[in-house]
CSV table of C-alpha atoms and ligand atoms in Angstrom, one decimal:
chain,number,residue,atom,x,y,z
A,1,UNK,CA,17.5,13.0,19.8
A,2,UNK,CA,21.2,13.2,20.6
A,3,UNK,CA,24.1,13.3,18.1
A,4,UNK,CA,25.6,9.8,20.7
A,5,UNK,CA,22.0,8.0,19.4
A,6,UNK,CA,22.5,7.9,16.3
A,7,UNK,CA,25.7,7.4,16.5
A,8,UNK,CA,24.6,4.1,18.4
A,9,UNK,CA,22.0,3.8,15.9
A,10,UNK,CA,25.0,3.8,13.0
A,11,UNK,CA,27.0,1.4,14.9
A,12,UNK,CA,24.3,-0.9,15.6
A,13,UNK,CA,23.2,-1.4,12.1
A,14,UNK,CA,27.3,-1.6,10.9
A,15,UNK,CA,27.7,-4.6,13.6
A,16,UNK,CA,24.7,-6.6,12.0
A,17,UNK,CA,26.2,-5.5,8.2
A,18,UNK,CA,29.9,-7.2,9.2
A,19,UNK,CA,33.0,-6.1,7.2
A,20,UNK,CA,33.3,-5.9,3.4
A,21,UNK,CA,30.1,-4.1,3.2
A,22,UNK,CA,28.0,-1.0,2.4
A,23,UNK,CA,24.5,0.7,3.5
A,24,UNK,CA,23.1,3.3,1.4
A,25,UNK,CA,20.6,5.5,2.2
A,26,UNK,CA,19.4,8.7,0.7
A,27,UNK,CA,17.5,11.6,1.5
A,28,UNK,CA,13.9,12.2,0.9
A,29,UNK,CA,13.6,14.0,-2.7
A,30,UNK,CA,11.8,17.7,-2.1
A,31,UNK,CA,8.3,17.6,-3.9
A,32,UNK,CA,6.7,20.7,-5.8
A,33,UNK,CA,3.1,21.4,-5.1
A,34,UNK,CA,2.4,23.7,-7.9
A,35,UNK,CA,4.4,26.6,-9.7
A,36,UNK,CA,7.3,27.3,-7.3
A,37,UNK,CA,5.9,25.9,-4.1
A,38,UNK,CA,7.2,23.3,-2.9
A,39,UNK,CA,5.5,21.0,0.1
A,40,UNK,CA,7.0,21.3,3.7
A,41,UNK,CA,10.2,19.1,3.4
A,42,UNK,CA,10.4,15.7,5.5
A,43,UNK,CA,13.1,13.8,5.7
A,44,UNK,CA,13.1,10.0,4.7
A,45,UNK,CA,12.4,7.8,8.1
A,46,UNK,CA,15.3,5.2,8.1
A,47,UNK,CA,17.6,8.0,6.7
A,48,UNK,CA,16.8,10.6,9.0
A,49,UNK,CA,17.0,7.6,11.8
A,50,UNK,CA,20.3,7.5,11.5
A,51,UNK,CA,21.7,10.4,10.3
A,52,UNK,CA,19.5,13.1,11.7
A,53,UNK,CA,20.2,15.1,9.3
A,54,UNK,CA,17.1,17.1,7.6
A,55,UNK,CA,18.6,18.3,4.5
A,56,UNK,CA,17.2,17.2,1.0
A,57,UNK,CA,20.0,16.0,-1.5
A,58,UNK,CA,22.0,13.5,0.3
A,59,UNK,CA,23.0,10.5,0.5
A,60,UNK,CA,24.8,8.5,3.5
A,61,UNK,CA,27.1,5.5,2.9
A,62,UNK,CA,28.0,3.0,5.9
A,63,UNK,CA,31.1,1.0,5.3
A,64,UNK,CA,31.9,-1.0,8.4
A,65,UNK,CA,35.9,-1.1,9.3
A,66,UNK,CA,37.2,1.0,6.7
A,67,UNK,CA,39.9,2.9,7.9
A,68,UNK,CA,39.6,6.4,6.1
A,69,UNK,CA,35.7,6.5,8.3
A,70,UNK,CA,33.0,4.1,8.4
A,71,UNK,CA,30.3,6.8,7.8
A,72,UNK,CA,30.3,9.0,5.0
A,73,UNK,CA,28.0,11.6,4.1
A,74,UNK,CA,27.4,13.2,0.9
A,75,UNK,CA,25.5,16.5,1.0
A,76,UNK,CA,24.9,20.1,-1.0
A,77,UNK,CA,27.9,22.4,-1.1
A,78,UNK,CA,27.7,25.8,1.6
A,79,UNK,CA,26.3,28.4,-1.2
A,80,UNK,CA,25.9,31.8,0.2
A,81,UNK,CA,23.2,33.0,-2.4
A,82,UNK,CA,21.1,30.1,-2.2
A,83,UNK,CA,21.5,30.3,1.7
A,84,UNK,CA,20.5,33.7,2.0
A,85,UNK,CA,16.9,32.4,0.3
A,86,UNK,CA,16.7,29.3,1.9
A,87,UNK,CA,18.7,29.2,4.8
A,88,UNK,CA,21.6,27.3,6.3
A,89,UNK,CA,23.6,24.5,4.5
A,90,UNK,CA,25.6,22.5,6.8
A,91,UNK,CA,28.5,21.6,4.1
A,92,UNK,CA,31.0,19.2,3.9
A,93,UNK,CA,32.1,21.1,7.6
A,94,UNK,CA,29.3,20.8,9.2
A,95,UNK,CA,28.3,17.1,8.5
A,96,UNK,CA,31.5,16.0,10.0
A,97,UNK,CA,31.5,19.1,12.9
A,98,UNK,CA,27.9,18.6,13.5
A,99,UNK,CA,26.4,15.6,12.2
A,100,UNK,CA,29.1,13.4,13.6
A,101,UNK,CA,30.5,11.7,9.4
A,102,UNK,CA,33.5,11.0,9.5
A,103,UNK,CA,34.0,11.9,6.4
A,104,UNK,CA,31.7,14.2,3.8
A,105,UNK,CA,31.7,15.3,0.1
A,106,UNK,CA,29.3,17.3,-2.1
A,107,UNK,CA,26.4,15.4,-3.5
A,108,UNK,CA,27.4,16.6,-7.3
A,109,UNK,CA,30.5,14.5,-6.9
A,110,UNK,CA,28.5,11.1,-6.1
A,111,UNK,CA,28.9,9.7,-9.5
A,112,UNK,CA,32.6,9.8,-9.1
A,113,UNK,CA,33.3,8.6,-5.7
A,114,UNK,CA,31.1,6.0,-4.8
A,115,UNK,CA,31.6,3.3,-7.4
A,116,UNK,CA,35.0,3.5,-5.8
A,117,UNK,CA,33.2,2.7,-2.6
A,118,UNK,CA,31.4,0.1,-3.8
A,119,UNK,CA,34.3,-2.1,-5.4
A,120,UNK,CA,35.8,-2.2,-1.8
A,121,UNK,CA,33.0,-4.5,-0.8
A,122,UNK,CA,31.4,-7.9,-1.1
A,123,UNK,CA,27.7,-6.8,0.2
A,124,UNK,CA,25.8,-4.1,-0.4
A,125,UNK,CA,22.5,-3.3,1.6
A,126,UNK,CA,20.4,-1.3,-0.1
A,127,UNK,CA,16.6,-0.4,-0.9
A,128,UNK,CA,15.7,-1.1,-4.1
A,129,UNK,CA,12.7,0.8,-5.8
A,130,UNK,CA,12.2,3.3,-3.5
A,131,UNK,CA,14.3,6.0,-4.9
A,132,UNK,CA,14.2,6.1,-8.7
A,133,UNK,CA,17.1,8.2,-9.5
A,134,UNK,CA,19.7,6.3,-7.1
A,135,UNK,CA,18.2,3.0,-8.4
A,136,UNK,CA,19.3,4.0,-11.8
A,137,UNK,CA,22.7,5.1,-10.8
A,138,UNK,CA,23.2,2.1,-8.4
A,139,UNK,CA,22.5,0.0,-11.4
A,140,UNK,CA,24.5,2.0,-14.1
A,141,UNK,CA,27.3,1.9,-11.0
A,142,UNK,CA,27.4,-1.6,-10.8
A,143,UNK,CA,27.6,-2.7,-14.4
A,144,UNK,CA,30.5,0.2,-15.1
A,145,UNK,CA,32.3,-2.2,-11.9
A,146,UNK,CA,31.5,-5.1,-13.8
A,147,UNK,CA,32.6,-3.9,-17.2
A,148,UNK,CA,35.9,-3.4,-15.8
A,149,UNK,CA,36.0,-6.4,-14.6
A,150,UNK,CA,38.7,-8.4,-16.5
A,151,UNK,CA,41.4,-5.5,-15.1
A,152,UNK,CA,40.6,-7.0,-12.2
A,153,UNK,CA,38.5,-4.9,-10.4
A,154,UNK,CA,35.7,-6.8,-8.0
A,155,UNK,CA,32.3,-6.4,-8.2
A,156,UNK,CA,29.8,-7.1,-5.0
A,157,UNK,CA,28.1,-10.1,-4.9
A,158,UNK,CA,25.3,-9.9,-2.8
A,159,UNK,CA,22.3,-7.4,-2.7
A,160,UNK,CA,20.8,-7.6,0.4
A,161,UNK,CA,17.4,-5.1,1.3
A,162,UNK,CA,18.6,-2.7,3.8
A,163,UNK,CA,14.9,-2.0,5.4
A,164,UNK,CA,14.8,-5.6,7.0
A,165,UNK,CA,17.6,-4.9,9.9
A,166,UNK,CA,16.9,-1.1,9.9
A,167,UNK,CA,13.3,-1.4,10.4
A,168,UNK,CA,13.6,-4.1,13.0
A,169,UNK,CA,15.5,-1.8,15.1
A,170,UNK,CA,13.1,0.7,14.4
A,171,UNK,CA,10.4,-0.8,16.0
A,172,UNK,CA,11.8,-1.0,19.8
A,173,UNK,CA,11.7,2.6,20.4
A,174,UNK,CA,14.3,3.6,23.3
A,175,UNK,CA,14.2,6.0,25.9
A,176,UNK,CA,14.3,9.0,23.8
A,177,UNK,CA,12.0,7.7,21.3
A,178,UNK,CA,9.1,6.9,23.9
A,179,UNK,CA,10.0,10.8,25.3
A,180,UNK,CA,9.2,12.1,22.6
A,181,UNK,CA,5.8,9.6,21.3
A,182,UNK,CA,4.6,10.3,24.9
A,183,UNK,CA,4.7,14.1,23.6
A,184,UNK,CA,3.7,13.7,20.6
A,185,UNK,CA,0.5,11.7,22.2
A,186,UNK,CA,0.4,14.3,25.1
A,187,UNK,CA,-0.2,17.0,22.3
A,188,UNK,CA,-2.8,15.3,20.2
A,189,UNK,CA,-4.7,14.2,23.3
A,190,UNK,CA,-5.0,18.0,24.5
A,191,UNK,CA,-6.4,18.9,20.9
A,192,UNK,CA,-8.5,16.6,20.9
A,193,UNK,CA,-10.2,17.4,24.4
A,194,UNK,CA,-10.1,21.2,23.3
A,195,UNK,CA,-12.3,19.9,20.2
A,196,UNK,CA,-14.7,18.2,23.1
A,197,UNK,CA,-15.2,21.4,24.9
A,198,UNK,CA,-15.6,23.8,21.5
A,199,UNK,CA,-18.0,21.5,19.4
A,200,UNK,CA,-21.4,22.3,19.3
A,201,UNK,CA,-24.6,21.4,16.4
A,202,UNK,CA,-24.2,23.9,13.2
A,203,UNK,CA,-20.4,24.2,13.1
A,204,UNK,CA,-18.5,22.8,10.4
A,205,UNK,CA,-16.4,19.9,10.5
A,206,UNK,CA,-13.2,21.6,9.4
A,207,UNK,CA,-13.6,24.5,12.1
A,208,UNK,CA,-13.1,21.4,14.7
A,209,UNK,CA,-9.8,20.4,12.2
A,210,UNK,CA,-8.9,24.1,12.3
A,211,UNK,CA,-8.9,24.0,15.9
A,212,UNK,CA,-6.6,20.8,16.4
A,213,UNK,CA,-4.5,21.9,13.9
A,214,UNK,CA,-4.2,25.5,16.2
A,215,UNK,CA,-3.6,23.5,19.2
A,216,UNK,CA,-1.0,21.4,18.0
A,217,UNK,CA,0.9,24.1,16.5
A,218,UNK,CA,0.7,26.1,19.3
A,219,UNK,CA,1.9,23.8,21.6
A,220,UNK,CA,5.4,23.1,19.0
A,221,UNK,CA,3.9,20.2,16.7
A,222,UNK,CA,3.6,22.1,13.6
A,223,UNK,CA,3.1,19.0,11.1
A,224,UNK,CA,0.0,16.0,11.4
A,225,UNK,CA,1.2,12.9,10.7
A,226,UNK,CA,-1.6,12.2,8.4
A,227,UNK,CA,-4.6,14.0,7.6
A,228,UNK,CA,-7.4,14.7,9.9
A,229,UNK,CA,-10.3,13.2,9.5
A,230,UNK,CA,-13.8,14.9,11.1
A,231,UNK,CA,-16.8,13.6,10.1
A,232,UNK,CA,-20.1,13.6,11.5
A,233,UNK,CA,-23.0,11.8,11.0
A,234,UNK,CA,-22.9,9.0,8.0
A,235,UNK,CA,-19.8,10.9,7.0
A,236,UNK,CA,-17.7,8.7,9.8
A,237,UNK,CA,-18.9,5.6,8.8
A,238,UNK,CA,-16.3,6.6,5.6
A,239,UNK,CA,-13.1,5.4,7.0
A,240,UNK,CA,-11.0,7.5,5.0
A,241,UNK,CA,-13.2,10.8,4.9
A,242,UNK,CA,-10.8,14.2,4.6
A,243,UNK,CA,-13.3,16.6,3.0
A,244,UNK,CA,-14.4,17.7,6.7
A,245,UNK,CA,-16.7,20.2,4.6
A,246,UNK,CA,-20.3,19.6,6.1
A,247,UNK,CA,-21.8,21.0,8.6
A,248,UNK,CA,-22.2,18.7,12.1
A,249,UNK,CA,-25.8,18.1,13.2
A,250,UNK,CA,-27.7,18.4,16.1
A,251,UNK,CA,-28.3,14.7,17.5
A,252,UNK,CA,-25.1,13.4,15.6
A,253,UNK,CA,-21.8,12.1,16.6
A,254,UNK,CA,-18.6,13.5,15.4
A,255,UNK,CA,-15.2,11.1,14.9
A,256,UNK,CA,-11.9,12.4,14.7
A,257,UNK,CA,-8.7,10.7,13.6
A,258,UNK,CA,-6.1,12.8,14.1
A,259,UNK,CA,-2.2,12.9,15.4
A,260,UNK,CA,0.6,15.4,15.3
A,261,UNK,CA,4.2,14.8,14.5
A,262,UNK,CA,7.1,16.0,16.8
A,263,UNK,CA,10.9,15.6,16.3
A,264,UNK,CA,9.6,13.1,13.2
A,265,UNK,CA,7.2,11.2,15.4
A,266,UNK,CA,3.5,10.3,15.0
A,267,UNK,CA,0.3,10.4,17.1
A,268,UNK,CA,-2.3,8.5,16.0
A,269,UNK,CA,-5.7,9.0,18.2
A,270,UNK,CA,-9.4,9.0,17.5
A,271,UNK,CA,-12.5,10.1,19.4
A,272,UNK,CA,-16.0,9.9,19.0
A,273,UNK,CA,-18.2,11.9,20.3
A,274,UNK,CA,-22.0,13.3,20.2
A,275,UNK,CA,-22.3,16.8,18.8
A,276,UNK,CA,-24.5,18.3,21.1
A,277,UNK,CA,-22.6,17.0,23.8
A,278,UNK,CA,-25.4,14.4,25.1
A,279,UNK,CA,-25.7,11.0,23.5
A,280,UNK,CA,-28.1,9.3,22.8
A,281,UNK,CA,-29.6,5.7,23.7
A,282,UNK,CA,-28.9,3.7,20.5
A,283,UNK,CA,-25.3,5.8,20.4
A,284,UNK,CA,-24.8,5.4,23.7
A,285,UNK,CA,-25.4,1.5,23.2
A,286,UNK,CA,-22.5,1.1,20.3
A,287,UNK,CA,-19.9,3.9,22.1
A,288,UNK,CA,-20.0,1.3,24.8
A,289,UNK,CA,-19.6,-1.9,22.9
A,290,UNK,CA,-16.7,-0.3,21.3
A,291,UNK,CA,-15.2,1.1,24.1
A,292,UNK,CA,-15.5,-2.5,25.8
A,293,UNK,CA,-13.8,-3.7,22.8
A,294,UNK,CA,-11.0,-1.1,22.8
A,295,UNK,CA,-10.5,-2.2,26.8
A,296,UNK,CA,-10.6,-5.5,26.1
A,297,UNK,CA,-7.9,-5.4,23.5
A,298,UNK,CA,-5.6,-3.3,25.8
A,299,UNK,CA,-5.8,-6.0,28.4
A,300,UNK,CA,-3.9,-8.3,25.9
A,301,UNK,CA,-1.2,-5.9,25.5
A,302,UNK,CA,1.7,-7.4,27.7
A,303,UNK,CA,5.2,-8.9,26.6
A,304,UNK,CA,4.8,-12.7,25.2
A,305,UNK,CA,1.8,-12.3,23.9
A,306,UNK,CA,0.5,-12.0,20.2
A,307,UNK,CA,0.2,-9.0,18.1
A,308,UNK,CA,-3.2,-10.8,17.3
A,309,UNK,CA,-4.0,-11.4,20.8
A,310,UNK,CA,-5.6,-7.8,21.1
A,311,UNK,CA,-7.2,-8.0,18.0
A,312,UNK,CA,-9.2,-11.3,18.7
A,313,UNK,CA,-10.1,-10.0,21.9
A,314,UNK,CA,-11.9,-6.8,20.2
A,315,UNK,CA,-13.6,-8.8,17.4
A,316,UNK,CA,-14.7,-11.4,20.2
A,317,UNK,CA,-16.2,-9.0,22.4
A,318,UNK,CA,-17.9,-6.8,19.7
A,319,UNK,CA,-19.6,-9.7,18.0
A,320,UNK,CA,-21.4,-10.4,21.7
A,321,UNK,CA,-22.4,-7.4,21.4
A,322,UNK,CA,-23.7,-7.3,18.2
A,323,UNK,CA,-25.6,-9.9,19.1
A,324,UNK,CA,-26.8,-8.8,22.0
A,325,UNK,CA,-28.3,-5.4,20.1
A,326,UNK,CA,-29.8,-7.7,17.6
A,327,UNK,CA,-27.1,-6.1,15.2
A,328,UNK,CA,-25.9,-9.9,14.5
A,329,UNK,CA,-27.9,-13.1,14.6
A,330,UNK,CA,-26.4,-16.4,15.4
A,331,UNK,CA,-23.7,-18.3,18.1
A,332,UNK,CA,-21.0,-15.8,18.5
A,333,UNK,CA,-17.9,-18.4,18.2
A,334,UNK,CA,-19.4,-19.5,14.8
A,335,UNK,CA,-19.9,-15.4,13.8
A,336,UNK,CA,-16.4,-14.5,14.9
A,337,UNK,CA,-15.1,-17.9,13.3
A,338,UNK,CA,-17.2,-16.8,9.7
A,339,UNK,CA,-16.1,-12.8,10.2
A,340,UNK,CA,-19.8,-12.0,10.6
A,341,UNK,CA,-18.5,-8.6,12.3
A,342,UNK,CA,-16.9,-7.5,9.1
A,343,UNK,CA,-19.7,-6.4,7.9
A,344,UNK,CA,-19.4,-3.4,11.0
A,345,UNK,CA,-15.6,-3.8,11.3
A,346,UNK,CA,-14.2,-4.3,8.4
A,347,UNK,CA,-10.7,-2.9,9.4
A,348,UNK,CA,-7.4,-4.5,11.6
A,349,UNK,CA,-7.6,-3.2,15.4
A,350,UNK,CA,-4.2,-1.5,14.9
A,351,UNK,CA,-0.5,-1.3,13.5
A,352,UNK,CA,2.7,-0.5,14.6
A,353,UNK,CA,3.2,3.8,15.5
A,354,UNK,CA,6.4,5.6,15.6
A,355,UNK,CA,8.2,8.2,12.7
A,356,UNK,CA,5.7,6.7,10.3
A,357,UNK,CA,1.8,6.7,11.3
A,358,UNK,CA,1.7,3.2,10.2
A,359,UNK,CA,5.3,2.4,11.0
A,360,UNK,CA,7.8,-0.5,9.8
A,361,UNK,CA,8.6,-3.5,11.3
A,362,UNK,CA,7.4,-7.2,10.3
A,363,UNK,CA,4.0,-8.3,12.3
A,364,UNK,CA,4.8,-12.2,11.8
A,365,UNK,CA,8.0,-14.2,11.8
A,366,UNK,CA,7.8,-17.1,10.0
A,367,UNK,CA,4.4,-17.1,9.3
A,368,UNK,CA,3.2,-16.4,13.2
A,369,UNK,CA,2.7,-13.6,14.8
A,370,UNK,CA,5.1,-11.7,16.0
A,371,UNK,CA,5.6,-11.1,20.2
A,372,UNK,CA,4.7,-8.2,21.6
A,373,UNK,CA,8.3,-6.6,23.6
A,374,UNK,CA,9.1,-4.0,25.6
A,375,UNK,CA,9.5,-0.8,23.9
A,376,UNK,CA,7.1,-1.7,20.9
A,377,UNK,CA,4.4,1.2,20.3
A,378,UNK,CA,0.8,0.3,18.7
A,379,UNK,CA,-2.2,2.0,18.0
A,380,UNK,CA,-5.6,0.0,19.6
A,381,UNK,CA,-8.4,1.1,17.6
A,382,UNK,CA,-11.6,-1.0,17.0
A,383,UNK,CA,-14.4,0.6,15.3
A,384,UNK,CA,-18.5,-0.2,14.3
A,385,UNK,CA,-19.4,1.8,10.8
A,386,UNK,CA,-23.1,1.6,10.2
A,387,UNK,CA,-23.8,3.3,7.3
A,388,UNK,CA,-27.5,5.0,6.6
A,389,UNK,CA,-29.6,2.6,4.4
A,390,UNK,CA,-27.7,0.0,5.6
A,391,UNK,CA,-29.6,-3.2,4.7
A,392,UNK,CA,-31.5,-5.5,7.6
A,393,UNK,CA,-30.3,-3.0,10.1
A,394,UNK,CA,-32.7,-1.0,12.1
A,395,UNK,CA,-32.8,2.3,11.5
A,396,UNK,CA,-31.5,3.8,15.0
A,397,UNK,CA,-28.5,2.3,14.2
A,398,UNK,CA,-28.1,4.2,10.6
A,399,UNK,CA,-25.7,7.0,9.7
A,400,UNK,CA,-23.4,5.8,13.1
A,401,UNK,CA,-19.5,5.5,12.6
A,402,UNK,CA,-17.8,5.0,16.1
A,403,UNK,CA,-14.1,4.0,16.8
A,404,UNK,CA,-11.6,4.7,19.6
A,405,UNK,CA,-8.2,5.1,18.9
A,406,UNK,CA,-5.1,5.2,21.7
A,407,UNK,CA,-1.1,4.7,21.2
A,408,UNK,CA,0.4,2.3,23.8
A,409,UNK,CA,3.6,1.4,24.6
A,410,UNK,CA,4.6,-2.3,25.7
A,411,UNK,CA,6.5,-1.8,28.8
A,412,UNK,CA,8.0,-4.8,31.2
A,413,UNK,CA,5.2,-6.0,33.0
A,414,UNK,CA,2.1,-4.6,30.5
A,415,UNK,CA,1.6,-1.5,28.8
A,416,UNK,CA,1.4,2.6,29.5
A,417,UNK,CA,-1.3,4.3,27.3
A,418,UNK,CA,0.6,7.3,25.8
A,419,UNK,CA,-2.6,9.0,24.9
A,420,UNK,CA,-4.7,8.6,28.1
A,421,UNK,CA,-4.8,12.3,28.0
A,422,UNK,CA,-7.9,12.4,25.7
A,423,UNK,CA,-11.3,11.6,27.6
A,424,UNK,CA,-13.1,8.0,26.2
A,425,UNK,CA,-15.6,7.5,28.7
A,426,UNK,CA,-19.3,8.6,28.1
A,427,UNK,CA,-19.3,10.1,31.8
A,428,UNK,CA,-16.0,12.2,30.8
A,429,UNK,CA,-16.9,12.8,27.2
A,430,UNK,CA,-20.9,14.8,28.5
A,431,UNK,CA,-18.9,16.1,31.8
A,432,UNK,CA,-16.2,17.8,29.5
A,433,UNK,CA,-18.8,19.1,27.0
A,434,UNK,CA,-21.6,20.1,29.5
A,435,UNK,CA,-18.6,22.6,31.2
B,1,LIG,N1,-5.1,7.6,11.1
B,1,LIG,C1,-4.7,6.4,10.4
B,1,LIG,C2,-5.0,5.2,11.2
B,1,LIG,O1,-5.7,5.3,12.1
B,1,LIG,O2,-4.5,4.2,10.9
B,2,LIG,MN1,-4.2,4.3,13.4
B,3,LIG,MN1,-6.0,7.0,13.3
């Protein structure tokens, strides 16, 4: 991303603000793990959005029109020692050299400047409750501003959440955002076909994570954007399983959810597959059902029509199916209509993808559902979980979890699946693994 984007980004967000009015944003905090570790640093979404700036210990005010600079960035102090341990500081210098503020300070002199900021203006867009420490200074700011004021200084009226506009524009990704989601999506997808080709019965689930993680890293995307998940057998009928500690069975399917993060953006994919390279009839039967589903819910994903739209297709096609493997008994439109399915599906058929897995942006407007755009990114990923021991349910079916997971961009006149890459057919999937 280029210094003149967000730049644009700034600008954007200070013509929706209007005059007499502040943004404030701060920096992710940096989180111990234990002792003196501390996890790999990541930067806060919106505040990296429009700062790019990746240093902890920051904060960024935007103050539309005022004539001393409209963007003003707070950050550490250039310290030699620390910098020989830790590396670079960009300093007061270098946020205005490099990171384009028109004006910077050091972070220990917050307390002192910004209430001074803040008296300037009527509005003040702001976050509450997601950053402790600045919500207690914000609030100890504002009542020193009103303590004073009967010497006439002026306190803001308004409190307005910041995440509404900035997450809006977060979710129409531009050129450079869709770059660098179609190689974030480009990366996963190749892991995940490596994991086709290496899997075979007796392995261990987190040799297959080992070897995404490898093959991400390798190719620049050294950070997941969530936690893998690889489990085989009943273990992938847990939506949420990340021990990926057992051992994967002959006869079994394997799924894995997994997605790498570049440049701060997130991949989100998830294959299924059988372990031994071969499925079988029953597992063949659901993979395709599934697979139908996932289709199906692509084909709704075109500009002017509703997030949902994709969704109902997926729940409407699997319930015929389920019916039609005697998985479900009854009409289909009254099963769908009483959310029979949920007893397989039990989970939505995607979200919104971008610097967060499950990224921001509002999914109805006044109550409805939301139109899909241009420039929108979504994950499509229906699923069937059929747990062993499951109740009424033949026991072929037992111990299956199946879903198929792709990113996809709206575009003008339909949609462009980031992650086609990764091989979802059962011809592909046993060609691939038979090799
Ligand atoms: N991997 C998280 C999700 O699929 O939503
Ligand atoms: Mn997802
Ligand atoms: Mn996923």
């Amino acid at each position: 991303m280029t210094q003149t984007e967000f730049k644009r980004r700034r600008r954007q967000l200070m013509r929706m603000m209007g005059k007499d009015s502040i943004a404030i944003l701060p920096a992710a905090a940096t989180r111990v793990r234990n002792g003196d570790v501390h996890y790999p640093y990541r930067p806060d979404s919106d505040f990296y959005y429009l700062t790019g700036f990746a240093e902890p210990e920051a904060v960024a005010a935007l103050i539309p029109g005022r004539k001393q600079g409209e963007y003003i960035l707070f950050c550490r102090e250039k310290d030699a020692d620390k910098e020989r341990w830790d590396g670079a500081i960009a300093g007061q210098e270098g946020a205005v050299e490099k990171y384009g503020a028109d004006d910077s300070f050091p972070i220990t002199d917050l307390n002192d400047i910004l209430p001074r900021m803040l008296e300037q203006c009527e509005r003040v867009y702001y976050a509450m409750g997601c950053d402790p420490d600045l919500d207690q200074n914000m609030s100890s700011w504002i009542s020193q501003i009103r303590s004073k004021a009967r010497s006439g200084v002026h306190t803001p009226q308004e409190f307005i959440a910041l995440d509404h506009y900035l997450h809006d524009m977060r979710l129409y990704k531009s050129r450079s955002e869709i770059a660098a989601m179609r190689k974030a999506a480009k990366i996963a997808a190749a892991a995940h076909k490596r994991l086709m080709s290496e899997c075979r019965p007796g392995i261990k689930e987190y040799q297959l994570e080992a070897s995404f993680l490898h093959e991400c890293s390798r190719r620049g995307a050294r950070q997941q954007a969530y936690s893998p998940i690889v489990g085989g057998g009943n273990n992938a009928t847990v939506l949420h399983y990340v021990d990926n500690s057992d051992k994967l069975e002959n006869g079994d399917l394997v799924l894995i959810d997994a997605g790498c993060e570049l440049d701060y953006y997130a991949s989100d994919i998830t294959r299924t597959f059988p372990v031994n390279g071969k499925f079988t009839q029953p597992q063949a039967q659901l993979y395709q059902l599934v697979l139908n589903a996932q289709l199906a819910a692509i084909k709704q994903l075109k500009p002017g029509n509703a997030y949902n739209a994709p969704h109902k297709a997926a729940v409407r096609t699997l319930t015929r199916g389920l019916v039609k493997l005697g998985l479900l008994k009854g009409q289909p439109a009254k099963l769908v209509r009483e959310e029979k399915y949920k007893k397989f599906f039990m989970h939505g058929t995607g979200h919104w993808l971008g610097m967060d897995v499950h990224d921001v942006g509002d999914y109805k407007i006044d109550g409805h559902w939301r139109q899909l755009e241009p420039g929108m990114v979504l994950t499509i990923e229906p699923g069937l979980y059929i747990p062993m021991g499951s109740k009424g349910v033949a026991k072929k079916w037992q111990g299956i979890g199946i879903r198929i997971e792709d990113d996809i961009l709206i575009t003008r006149d339909g949609c462009e699946v980031l992650s086609a890459d990764a091989p979802k057919t059962i011809t592909e999937i046993e060609h691939i693994m038979a090799a």
